[in-house]
Amino acid sequence: MQRHELPFMATIRSVLRATRRMIRGPQPALVDLAAHPATQFVTEDHKARDIPVLDRRWYYTIETSPGVWTKGHRFANVGLTREALRNLDPRNKRCLDIGAMDGLVTALLYRRGARDITAYDRLDFTERLAFLKTALQIDFDYRSGDAFDCFHRKQQQEELFDVAVFSGVMYHMIDPLGGLLRTRSLIRNGGIVVVETAAIQSKHHVSFFNARGQYYQGDNYFFPSTTLLDYWLRLARLQPLDCYWMPQIRRTIFGEGPLRICVPCRAVSAPLVDQDDVFMAKIAKKIDFAELCDLARCAKESTRPMGYAERGLPKHPNGGVNLFRAVRKTAAFHPTEGHTQLALRDIF
């Protein structure tokens, strides 16, 4: 039987969409990463060793001396991460940059006064990072070449971190929840984890698979809904403190377009459980969870809760920003050129 829609229903939907656009305000330029030239390269080209490092293609655009910039790209989503970092103080803290690529966030952490920084990437950018250390006069420990689970195992023998930046990584993982739990296990209770990823605005606990590369090309897999991402964070004992977001590409998934979202979180001792959620309350005791996240160790090395300048976004009754409501109620972030490149003067 064919379903016919009454004319006034289409009108109502049109009015609702227009009202939502008015509430959110003007939208930033949309970036289609599926067609972005940066997807054509990810690793260091070892055949180019005789080419001066500044003449090679970089991932980020970084000023290495007055007026001299690397030949990188300007990704709008890194502006979300930088805006979140503006609201915390990493001075004298032990910091981890996961998925560092060629070091934009790592450099910012150093300039902000972090005492002990580890930059990790499974890809090898040793030459670029060595050049950057000298050019910018910064210092950090660089780890590369290992898969994340191998890096995670090695870190079990070392001191936990106070701050972790987990930006632009989750959607590259076949097991994104496992990646999030491994990241959480590297942070002492009271520390801060800044999570930035691709997601879908939906009230349902679902994750969308990048079948046929229909949303992103390359090694990109799962897009959690904002509601599911919120649940994953609380399950991992990460309390969402803030939320920055921006729309990304024009394609839609069940009526909603993909977005980038950045969620600074505080590592807490207990999950933020809804009153009727027995599953979340018990899951941390299961062996599958415990293999990925040693909560006892996080508690043993706990620290005084780090400060973060919250913005008063909508929250769950049990604490933590409600990501679905925050995206609905707040305007999209508007990145500027300054957000997408690193100048010599930048500290945020």
Tab-separated table of C-alpha atoms in Angstrom:
chain	number	residue	atom	x	y	z
A	1	MET	CA	0.000	0.000	0.000
A	2	GLN	CA	1.461	3.331	-1.025
A	3	ARG	CA	1.803	5.900	1.730
A	4	HIS	CA	0.581	9.403	0.908
A	5	GLU	CA	1.730	12.425	2.911
A	6	LEU	CA	-0.718	15.174	3.748
A	7	PRO	CA	0.418	18.558	2.311
A	8	PHE	CA	0.375	20.319	5.690
A	9	MET	CA	2.821	17.766	7.182
A	10	ALA	CA	5.492	18.704	4.638
A	11	THR	CA	4.910	22.363	5.469
A	12	ILE	CA	5.309	21.738	9.196
A	13	ARG	CA	8.578	19.865	8.632
A	14	SER	CA	9.874	22.690	6.461
A	15	VAL	CA	9.045	25.275	9.139
A	16	LEU	CA	10.760	23.150	11.830
A	17	ARG	CA	13.929	22.841	9.747
A	18	ALA	CA	13.991	26.598	9.128
A	19	THR	CA	13.491	27.292	12.844
A	20	ARG	CA	16.363	24.963	13.776
A	21	ARG	CA	18.641	26.754	11.304
A	22	MET	CA	17.713	30.118	12.856
A	23	ILE	CA	18.489	28.837	16.365
A	24	ARG	CA	21.854	27.439	15.350
A	25	GLY	CA	22.822	30.573	13.447
A	26	PRO	CA	24.963	30.780	10.298
A	27	GLN	CA	26.851	27.612	9.536
A	28	PRO	CA	30.590	27.416	8.813
A	29	ALA	CA	31.864	26.311	5.451
A	30	LEU	CA	31.381	22.583	4.964
A	31	VAL	CA	34.456	20.496	4.285
A	32	ASP	CA	34.094	17.254	2.360
A	33	LEU	CA	36.966	15.099	3.590
A	34	ALA	CA	35.953	12.310	1.236
A	35	ALA	CA	37.279	14.416	-1.636
A	36	HIS	CA	40.037	16.171	0.318
A	37	PRO	CA	43.533	15.874	-1.196
A	38	ALA	CA	44.992	15.079	2.234
A	39	THR	CA	43.370	11.651	2.045
A	40	GLN	CA	45.824	10.799	-0.726
A	41	PHE	CA	48.769	10.661	1.688
A	42	VAL	CA	49.212	9.655	5.294
A	43	THR	CA	52.674	8.200	5.695
A	44	GLU	CA	56.167	9.587	5.326
A	45	ASP	CA	57.441	8.994	1.788
A	46	HIS	CA	60.799	7.331	2.437
A	47	LYS	CA	61.738	7.732	-1.226
A	48	ALA	CA	61.881	11.474	-0.589
A	49	ARG	CA	64.676	11.430	1.986
A	50	ASP	CA	66.912	13.564	-0.256
A	51	ILE	CA	64.237	16.253	-0.478
A	52	PRO	CA	64.546	19.004	2.180
A	53	VAL	CA	61.947	18.435	4.882
A	54	LEU	CA	60.215	21.778	4.250
A	55	ASP	CA	59.726	20.888	0.596
A	56	ARG	CA	57.782	17.753	1.466
A	57	ARG	CA	54.044	17.509	1.991
A	58	TRP	CA	52.990	17.846	5.623
A	59	TYR	CA	49.726	17.028	7.356
A	60	TYR	CA	49.429	20.365	9.193
A	61	THR	CA	50.413	23.900	8.191
A	62	ILE	CA	52.982	25.044	10.768
A	63	GLU	CA	55.130	28.180	10.836
A	64	THR	CA	58.677	27.006	11.522
A	65	SER	CA	60.419	30.402	11.281
A	66	PRO	CA	59.072	33.904	10.554
A	67	GLY	CA	57.061	33.670	7.329
A	68	VAL	CA	58.141	30.085	6.583
A	69	TRP	CA	55.356	27.484	6.673
A	70	THR	CA	55.169	23.742	6.122
A	71	LYS	CA	53.283	22.593	3.038
A	72	GLY	CA	50.364	21.133	4.943
A	73	HIS	CA	46.606	21.435	5.015
A	74	ARG	CA	44.184	23.444	7.107
A	75	PHE	CA	41.727	21.121	8.795
A	76	ALA	CA	38.793	22.932	10.358
A	77	ASN	CA	38.133	20.256	12.972
A	78	VAL	CA	41.463	20.877	14.723
A	79	GLY	CA	39.937	24.212	15.730
A	80	LEU	CA	37.471	22.326	17.951
A	81	THR	CA	40.310	20.650	19.815
A	82	ARG	CA	42.220	23.898	20.190
A	83	GLU	CA	39.156	25.667	21.575
A	84	ALA	CA	38.694	22.935	24.175
A	85	LEU	CA	42.374	23.100	25.189
A	86	ARG	CA	41.969	26.848	25.737
A	87	ASN	CA	39.756	26.056	28.740
A	88	LEU	CA	42.225	23.904	30.678
A	89	ASP	CA	45.657	24.542	32.138
A	90	PRO	CA	48.289	21.867	31.312
A	91	ARG	CA	51.135	23.610	33.146
A	92	ASN	CA	53.390	21.100	34.922
A	93	LYS	CA	51.134	18.240	33.819
A	94	ARG	CA	52.056	14.972	32.145
A	95	CYS	CA	50.348	15.000	28.720
A	96	LEU	CA	49.680	12.514	25.915
A	97	ASP	CA	48.859	13.415	22.294
A	98	ILE	CA	47.334	10.360	20.565
A	99	GLY	CA	47.385	10.498	16.758
A	100	ALA	CA	49.877	13.348	16.818
A	101	MET	CA	50.687	13.253	13.077
A	102	ASP	CA	53.276	16.029	12.646
A	103	GLY	CA	52.804	17.665	16.014
A	104	LEU	CA	50.491	20.675	15.957
A	105	VAL	CA	48.732	19.809	19.228
A	106	THR	CA	51.985	18.544	20.755
A	107	ALA	CA	53.607	21.932	20.121
A	108	LEU	CA	50.655	23.753	21.690
A	109	LEU	CA	50.855	21.617	24.843
A	110	TYR	CA	54.558	22.439	25.178
A	111	ARG	CA	53.942	26.162	24.709
A	112	ARG	CA	51.243	26.002	27.375
A	113	GLY	CA	53.756	24.690	29.917
A	114	ALA	CA	53.188	20.912	30.024
A	115	ARG	CA	56.136	19.335	31.887
A	116	ASP	CA	56.244	15.907	30.266
A	117	ILE	CA	54.727	15.247	26.829
A	118	THR	CA	54.429	12.023	24.858
A	119	ALA	CA	53.369	12.263	21.202
A	120	TYR	CA	52.166	8.967	19.752
A	121	ASP	CA	51.200	7.961	16.213
A	122	ARG	CA	51.107	4.530	14.634
A	123	LEU	CA	52.496	6.200	11.488
A	124	ASP	CA	56.145	7.221	11.448
A	125	PHE	CA	56.901	10.945	11.136
A	126	THR	CA	60.276	10.802	12.868
A	127	GLU	CA	62.081	13.176	10.507
A	128	ARG	CA	59.363	15.819	10.598
A	129	LEU	CA	59.076	15.691	14.387
A	130	ALA	CA	62.852	15.904	14.828
A	131	PHE	CA	62.887	18.941	12.545
A	132	LEU	CA	59.989	20.503	14.455
A	133	LYS	CA	61.722	20.054	17.817
A	134	THR	CA	64.712	22.015	16.567
A	135	ALA	CA	62.805	24.646	14.610
A	136	LEU	CA	60.310	25.452	17.383
A	137	GLN	CA	62.668	24.705	20.292
A	138	ILE	CA	60.232	22.323	21.940
A	139	ASP	CA	60.791	19.013	23.702
A	140	PHE	CA	58.689	15.852	23.904
A	141	ASP	CA	58.984	12.072	23.739
A	142	TYR	CA	57.942	10.698	20.340
A	143	ARG	CA	56.576	7.146	20.002
A	144	SER	CA	55.613	5.784	16.577
A	145	GLY	CA	55.238	2.602	14.560
A	146	ASP	CA	53.254	0.529	17.067
A	147	ALA	CA	49.560	-0.271	16.770
A	148	PHE	CA	47.606	1.436	19.542
A	149	ASP	CA	47.014	-1.762	21.529
A	150	CYS	CA	50.789	-2.416	21.525
A	151	PHE	CA	51.524	1.175	22.608
A	152	HIS	CA	48.889	0.779	25.321
A	153	ARG	CA	50.517	-2.386	26.683
A	154	LYS	CA	53.954	-0.746	26.818
A	155	GLN	CA	52.515	2.258	28.680
A	156	GLN	CA	51.245	-0.014	31.457
A	157	GLN	CA	54.780	-0.008	32.839
A	158	GLU	CA	54.945	3.801	32.989
A	159	GLU	CA	53.358	6.597	34.979
A	160	LEU	CA	49.795	7.545	34.035
A	161	PHE	CA	49.005	10.858	32.344
A	162	ASP	CA	47.106	13.907	33.594
A	163	VAL	CA	45.888	14.995	30.135
A	164	ALA	CA	45.227	13.038	26.935
A	165	VAL	CA	44.241	14.490	23.571
A	166	PHE	CA	42.392	11.832	21.544
A	167	SER	CA	41.617	13.917	18.467
A	168	GLY	CA	40.819	12.649	14.970
A	169	VAL	CA	41.409	9.002	15.872
A	170	MET	CA	38.244	7.101	16.847
A	171	TYR	CA	36.664	6.939	13.392
A	172	HIS	CA	39.895	5.361	12.084
A	173	MET	CA	39.490	2.471	14.539
A	174	ILE	CA	37.717	-0.787	13.766
A	175	ASP	CA	37.042	-1.007	17.521
A	176	PRO	CA	36.383	2.612	18.582
A	177	LEU	CA	35.001	1.747	22.034
A	178	GLY	CA	38.077	-0.379	22.701
A	179	GLY	CA	40.270	2.551	21.665
A	180	LEU	CA	38.390	4.865	24.011
A	181	LEU	CA	38.744	2.435	26.935
A	182	ARG	CA	42.468	2.005	26.301
A	183	THR	CA	42.851	5.786	26.287
A	184	ARG	CA	40.898	6.067	29.538
A	185	SER	CA	43.171	3.482	31.169
A	186	LEU	CA	46.184	5.749	30.558
A	187	ILE	CA	44.676	8.659	32.543
A	188	ARG	CA	44.684	8.987	36.293
A	189	ASN	CA	41.347	9.769	37.962
A	190	GLY	CA	40.908	13.535	38.073
A	191	GLY	CA	42.677	14.055	34.744
A	192	ILE	CA	41.242	15.363	31.469
A	193	VAL	CA	40.668	13.559	28.158
A	194	VAL	CA	39.832	15.658	25.083
A	195	VAL	CA	37.928	13.468	22.604
A	196	GLU	CA	37.351	14.741	19.052
A	197	THR	CA	35.775	12.583	16.369
A	198	ALA	CA	33.249	12.273	13.561
A	199	ALA	CA	29.687	11.545	14.711
A	200	ILE	CA	26.012	11.705	13.703
A	201	GLN	CA	23.415	13.799	15.525
A	202	SER	CA	20.785	11.274	16.613
A	203	LYS	CA	18.826	10.535	19.778
A	204	HIS	CA	19.265	6.794	19.260
A	205	HIS	CA	22.090	4.610	20.606
A	206	VAL	CA	23.400	3.628	17.187
A	207	SER	CA	26.625	3.670	15.204
A	208	PHE	CA	26.751	4.129	11.428
A	209	PHE	CA	29.223	2.144	9.332
A	210	ASN	CA	31.080	3.822	6.479
A	211	ALA	CA	29.940	1.212	3.937
A	212	ARG	CA	31.331	1.707	0.409
A	213	GLY	CA	33.233	4.734	1.725
A	214	GLN	CA	30.020	6.700	1.347
A	215	TYR	CA	30.877	9.289	4.002
A	216	TYR	CA	34.689	9.295	4.197
A	217	GLN	CA	37.163	7.625	1.872
A	218	GLY	CA	40.143	5.702	3.243
A	219	ASP	CA	40.486	3.882	6.555
A	220	ASN	CA	37.416	5.319	8.264
A	221	TYR	CA	34.869	2.996	9.824
A	222	PHE	CA	32.288	3.954	12.446
A	223	PHE	CA	30.303	7.135	13.125
A	224	PRO	CA	28.627	6.890	16.553
A	225	SER	CA	25.528	8.930	17.182
A	226	THR	CA	25.988	11.794	19.629
A	227	THR	CA	23.786	9.844	22.047
A	228	LEU	CA	25.930	6.715	21.761
A	229	LEU	CA	29.169	8.696	22.085
A	230	ASP	CA	27.742	10.273	25.243
A	231	TYR	CA	26.964	6.778	26.595
A	232	TRP	CA	30.403	5.415	25.697
A	233	LEU	CA	32.103	8.288	27.508
A	234	ARG	CA	30.064	7.814	30.666
A	235	LEU	CA	30.611	4.044	30.463
A	236	ALA	CA	34.374	4.708	30.355
A	237	ARG	CA	34.037	6.882	33.459
A	238	LEU	CA	34.613	10.067	31.529
A	239	GLN	CA	32.384	12.975	32.537
A	240	PRO	CA	31.649	15.268	29.542
A	241	LEU	CA	32.432	18.854	30.574
A	242	ASP	CA	31.884	20.733	27.331
A	243	CYS	CA	30.971	20.250	23.679
A	244	TYR	CA	32.145	21.980	20.501
A	245	TRP	CA	30.775	20.842	17.149
A	246	MET	CA	30.632	21.721	13.464
A	247	PRO	CA	28.805	20.217	10.466
A	248	GLN	CA	31.076	18.646	7.924
A	249	ILE	CA	29.750	17.222	4.690
A	250	ARG	CA	26.508	17.623	2.812
A	251	ARG	CA	25.625	13.944	2.553
A	252	THR	CA	23.036	12.856	5.068
A	253	ILE	CA	22.469	9.691	7.076
A	254	PHE	CA	18.771	9.129	7.798
A	255	GLY	CA	18.182	12.867	7.500
A	256	GLU	CA	21.132	14.000	9.623
A	257	GLY	CA	24.473	15.123	8.270
A	258	PRO	CA	27.790	13.966	9.761
A	259	LEU	CA	29.476	16.402	12.107
A	260	ARG	CA	32.716	16.753	14.020
A	261	ILE	CA	32.393	16.948	17.776
A	262	CYS	CA	34.934	17.666	20.501
A	263	VAL	CA	34.168	16.665	24.090
A	264	PRO	CA	36.571	17.509	26.931
A	265	CYS	CA	35.973	15.028	29.774
A	266	ARG	CA	37.128	14.533	33.336
A	267	ALA	CA	38.228	11.041	34.365
A	268	VAL	CA	36.017	10.078	37.315
A	269	SER	CA	35.918	7.130	39.705
A	270	ALA	CA	32.391	5.908	38.936
A	271	PRO	CA	30.276	5.715	35.775
A	272	LEU	CA	27.575	8.374	35.353
A	273	VAL	CA	24.708	5.873	35.373
A	274	ASP	CA	21.055	6.620	34.651
A	275	GLN	CA	18.798	5.471	37.465
A	276	ASP	CA	17.373	2.481	35.561
A	277	ASP	CA	20.600	1.454	33.741
A	278	VAL	CA	21.719	-1.826	35.303
A	279	PHE	CA	23.947	-2.636	32.302
A	280	MET	CA	26.322	0.319	32.735
A	281	ALA	CA	26.501	-0.167	36.477
A	282	LYS	CA	27.790	-3.745	36.092
A	283	ILE	CA	29.808	-3.707	32.863
A	284	ALA	CA	33.091	-2.502	34.398
A	285	LYS	CA	33.260	-5.778	36.353
A	286	LYS	CA	33.233	-7.848	33.173
A	287	ILE	CA	36.491	-9.321	31.882
A	288	ASP	CA	36.112	-7.737	28.433
A	289	PHE	CA	36.098	-4.268	30.028
A	290	ALA	CA	38.845	-5.040	32.545
A	291	GLU	CA	41.215	-6.292	29.821
A	292	LEU	CA	41.118	-2.863	28.186
A	293	CYS	CA	40.851	-0.537	31.161
A	294	ASP	CA	42.496	-1.054	34.563
A	295	LEU	CA	40.309	1.185	36.715
A	296	ALA	CA	42.057	0.127	39.927
A	297	ARG	CA	45.339	1.544	38.645
A	298	CYS	CA	43.629	4.778	37.541
A	299	ALA	CA	42.244	5.144	41.058
A	300	LYS	CA	45.556	4.304	42.710
A	301	GLU	CA	47.322	7.095	40.804
A	302	SER	CA	44.419	9.540	41.091
A	303	THR	CA	45.051	13.246	41.368
A	304	ARG	CA	43.173	16.336	42.452
A	305	PRO	CA	40.525	17.024	39.749
A	306	MET	CA	41.938	19.305	37.071
A	307	GLY	CA	40.063	22.528	36.475
A	308	TYR	CA	38.122	23.202	33.292
A	309	ALA	CA	36.174	26.381	32.419
A	310	GLU	CA	32.714	24.951	31.738
A	311	ARG	CA	30.135	26.894	29.698
A	312	GLY	CA	26.846	25.867	31.323
A	313	LEU	CA	25.619	23.469	28.613
A	314	PRO	CA	22.599	21.143	29.108
A	315	LYS	CA	23.436	18.281	31.471
A	316	HIS	CA	22.179	14.855	32.455
A	317	PRO	CA	20.501	14.615	35.877
A	318	ASN	CA	23.469	12.540	37.093
A	319	GLY	CA	26.052	15.039	35.821
A	320	GLY	CA	27.948	15.482	32.576
A	321	VAL	CA	26.973	17.449	29.458
A	322	ASN	CA	24.172	15.889	27.406
A	323	LEU	CA	25.785	15.784	23.951
A	324	PHE	CA	22.586	15.380	21.921
A	325	ARG	CA	20.937	18.351	23.621
A	326	ALA	CA	24.133	20.418	23.512
A	327	VAL	CA	24.356	20.044	19.722
A	328	ARG	CA	20.666	20.905	19.346
A	329	LYS	CA	20.821	23.934	21.631
A	330	THR	CA	24.173	25.517	20.771
A	331	ALA	CA	25.481	27.168	17.630
A	332	ALA	CA	28.052	25.397	15.499
A	333	PHE	CA	31.682	26.371	15.970
A	334	HIS	CA	33.079	28.763	13.351
A	335	PRO	CA	36.758	27.975	12.706
A	336	THR	CA	38.969	30.768	11.430
A	337	GLU	CA	42.171	30.453	9.429
A	338	GLY	CA	44.066	30.886	12.682
A	339	HIS	CA	42.420	27.755	14.085
A	340	THR	CA	43.581	25.609	11.172
A	341	GLN	CA	47.305	26.436	11.203
A	342	LEU	CA	49.978	26.908	13.866
A	343	ALA	CA	51.780	30.246	13.910
A	344	LEU	CA	54.940	30.963	15.890
A	345	ARG	CA	53.005	33.225	18.258
A	346	ASP	CA	50.183	30.741	18.977
A	347	ILE	CA	49.745	29.326	22.463
A	348	PHE	CA	46.063	28.320	22.041
